[in-house]
C-alpha positions as a printed NumPy array, in Angstrom:
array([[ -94.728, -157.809,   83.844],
       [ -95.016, -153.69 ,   83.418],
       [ -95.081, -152.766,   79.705],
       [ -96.388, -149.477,   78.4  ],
       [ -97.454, -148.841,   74.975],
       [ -98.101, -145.72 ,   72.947],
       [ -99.54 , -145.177,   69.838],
       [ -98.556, -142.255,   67.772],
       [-100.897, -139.749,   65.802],
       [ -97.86 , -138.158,   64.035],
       [ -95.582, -141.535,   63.411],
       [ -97.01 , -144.666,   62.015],
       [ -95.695, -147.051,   64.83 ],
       [ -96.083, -148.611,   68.426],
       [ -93.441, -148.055,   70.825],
       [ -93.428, -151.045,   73.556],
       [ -91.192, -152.938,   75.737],
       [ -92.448, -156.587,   74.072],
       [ -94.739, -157.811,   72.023],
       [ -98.794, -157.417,   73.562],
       [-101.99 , -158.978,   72.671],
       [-104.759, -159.421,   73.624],
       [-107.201, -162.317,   73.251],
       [-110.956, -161.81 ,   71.691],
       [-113.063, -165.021,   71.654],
       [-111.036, -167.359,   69.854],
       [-108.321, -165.426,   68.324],
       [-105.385, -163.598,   69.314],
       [-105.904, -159.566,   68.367],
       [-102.536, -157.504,   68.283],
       [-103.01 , -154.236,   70.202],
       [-101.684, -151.843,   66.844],
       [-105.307, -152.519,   65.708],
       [-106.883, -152.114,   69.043],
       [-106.096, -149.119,   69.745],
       [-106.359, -145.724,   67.92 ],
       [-103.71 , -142.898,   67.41 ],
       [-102.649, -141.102,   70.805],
       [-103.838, -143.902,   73.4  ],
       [-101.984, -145.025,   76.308],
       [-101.942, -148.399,   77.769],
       [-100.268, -148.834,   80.967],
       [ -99.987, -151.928,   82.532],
       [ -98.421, -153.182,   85.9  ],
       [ -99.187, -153.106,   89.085],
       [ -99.8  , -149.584,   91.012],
       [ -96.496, -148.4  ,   92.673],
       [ -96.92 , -145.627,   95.506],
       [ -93.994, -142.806,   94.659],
       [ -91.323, -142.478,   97.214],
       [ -91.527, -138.994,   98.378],
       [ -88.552, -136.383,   99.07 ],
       [ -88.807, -132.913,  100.355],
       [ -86.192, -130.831,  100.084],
       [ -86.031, -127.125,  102.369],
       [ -85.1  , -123.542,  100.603],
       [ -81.186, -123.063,  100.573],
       [ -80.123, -120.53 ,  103.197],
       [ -79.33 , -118.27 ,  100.533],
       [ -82.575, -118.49 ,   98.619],
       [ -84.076, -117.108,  102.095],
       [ -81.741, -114.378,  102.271],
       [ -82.57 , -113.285,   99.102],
       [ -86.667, -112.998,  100.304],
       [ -87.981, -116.38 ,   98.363],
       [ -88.424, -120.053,  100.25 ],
       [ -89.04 , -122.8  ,   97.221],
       [ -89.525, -126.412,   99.051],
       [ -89.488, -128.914,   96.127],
       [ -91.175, -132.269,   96.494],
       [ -89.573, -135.364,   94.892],
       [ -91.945, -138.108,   93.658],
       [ -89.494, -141.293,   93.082],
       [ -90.887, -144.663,   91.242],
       [ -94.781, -144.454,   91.4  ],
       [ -96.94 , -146.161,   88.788],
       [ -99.467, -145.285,   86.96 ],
       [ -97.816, -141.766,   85.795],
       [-101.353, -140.162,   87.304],
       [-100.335, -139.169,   90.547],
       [-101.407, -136.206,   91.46 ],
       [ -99.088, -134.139,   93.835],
       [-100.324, -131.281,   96.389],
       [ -99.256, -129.132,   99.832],
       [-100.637, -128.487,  103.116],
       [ -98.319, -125.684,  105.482],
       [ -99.2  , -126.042,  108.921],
       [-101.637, -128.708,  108.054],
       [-104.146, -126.427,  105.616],
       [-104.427, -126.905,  102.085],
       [-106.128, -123.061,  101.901],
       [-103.183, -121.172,  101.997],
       [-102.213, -118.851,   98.742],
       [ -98.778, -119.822,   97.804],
       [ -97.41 , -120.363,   94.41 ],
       [ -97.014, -123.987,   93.212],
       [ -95.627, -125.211,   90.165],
       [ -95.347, -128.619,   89.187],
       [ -92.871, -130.856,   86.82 ],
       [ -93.425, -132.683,   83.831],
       [ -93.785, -136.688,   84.225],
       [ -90.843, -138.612,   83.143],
       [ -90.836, -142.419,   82.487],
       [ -87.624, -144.077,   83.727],
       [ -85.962, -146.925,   82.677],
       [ -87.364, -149.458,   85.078],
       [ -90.881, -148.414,   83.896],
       [ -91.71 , -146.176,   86.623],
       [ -92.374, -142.316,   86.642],
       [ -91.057, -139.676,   88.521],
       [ -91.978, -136.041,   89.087],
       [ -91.803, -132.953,   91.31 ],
       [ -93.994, -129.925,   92.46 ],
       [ -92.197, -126.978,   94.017],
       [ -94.008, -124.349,   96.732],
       [ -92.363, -120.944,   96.787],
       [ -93.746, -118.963,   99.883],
       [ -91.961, -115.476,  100.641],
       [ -89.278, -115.982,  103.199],
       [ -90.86 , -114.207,  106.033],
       [ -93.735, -116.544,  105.704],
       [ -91.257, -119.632,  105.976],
       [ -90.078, -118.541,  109.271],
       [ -93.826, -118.689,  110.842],
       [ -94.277, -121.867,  109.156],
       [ -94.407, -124.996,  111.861],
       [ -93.99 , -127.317,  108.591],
       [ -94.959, -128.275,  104.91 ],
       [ -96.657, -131.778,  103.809],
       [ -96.395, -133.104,  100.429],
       [ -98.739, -135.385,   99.313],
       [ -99.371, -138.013,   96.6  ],
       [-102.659, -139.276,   95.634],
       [-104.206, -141.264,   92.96 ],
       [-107.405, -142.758,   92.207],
       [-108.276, -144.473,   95.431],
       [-105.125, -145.581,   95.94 ],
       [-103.869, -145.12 ,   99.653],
       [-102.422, -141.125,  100.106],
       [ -98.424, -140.962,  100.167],
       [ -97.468, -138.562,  102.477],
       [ -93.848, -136.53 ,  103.593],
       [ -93.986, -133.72 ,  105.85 ],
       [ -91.342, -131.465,  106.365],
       [ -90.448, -129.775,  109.733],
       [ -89.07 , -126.395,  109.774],
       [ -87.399, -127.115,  113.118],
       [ -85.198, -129.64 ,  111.371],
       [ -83.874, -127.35 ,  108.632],
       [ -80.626, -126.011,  109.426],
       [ -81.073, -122.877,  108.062],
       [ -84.274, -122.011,  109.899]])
């Protein structure tokens, strides 16, 4: 069963998918006076994100700007931490931006991080890797060859 639960500084409620407690010796302890204002409880199982990466539009490069956008799909927890390597180095200056998280309706999160390099760059570029990680779960790779864009 996946449920999260959040507890609200500002409002005086729980928001939850069913009903959660917790049991403490010999007694059943609802979570509402477990827990504090502002804490998060996730539970389920850990979910590696399905990864998309997406190539600058052939007019974004005409207009001097590559953005490759990175599409993490139905991970769990929401604490997966996105990055890039081009041509295999994560040392490169580029400029990265990343979205918020957003909790769909199945209980799983999804989120993006975009790399803009300048177009020129892009064309020496052999190819860009996104990559997922998350406590010690197992790295979630998705590399991206330039040679397979269309526009390159």
């Amino acid at each position: 069963m996946l449920l999260s639960l959040f507890v609200s500084e500002s409002e005086s409620r729980v928001s939850l998918q069913s009903e959660v407690f917790v049991r403490r010796l010999n007694e059943f302890v609802s979570l509402w006076y477990t827990f504090g204002g502002g804490t998060r409880l996730n539970v389920g199982s850990d979910t590696r994100p399905i990864l998309t990466v997406l190539p600058p539009s052939s007019e974004e490069l005409q207009q001097g700007t590559a953005t490759i956008t990175c599409l993490a799909n139905k991970g769990f927890p929401s604490d997966w931490s996105l990055s890039w390597k081009v041509d295999g180095s994560g040392s490169i200056s580029w400029e990265e931006s990343r979205s918020p998280v957003v909790l769909q309706n199945d209980g799983l999160y999804s989120w993006s991080s975009t790399l803009r390099l300048p177009a020129d760059r892009w064309m020496k570029v052999g190819s860009v890797t996104c990559e997922a990680t998350q406590g010690c779960q197992a790295m979630v790779s998705e590399p991206l060859r330039k040679a397979q864009c269309s526009q390159s």
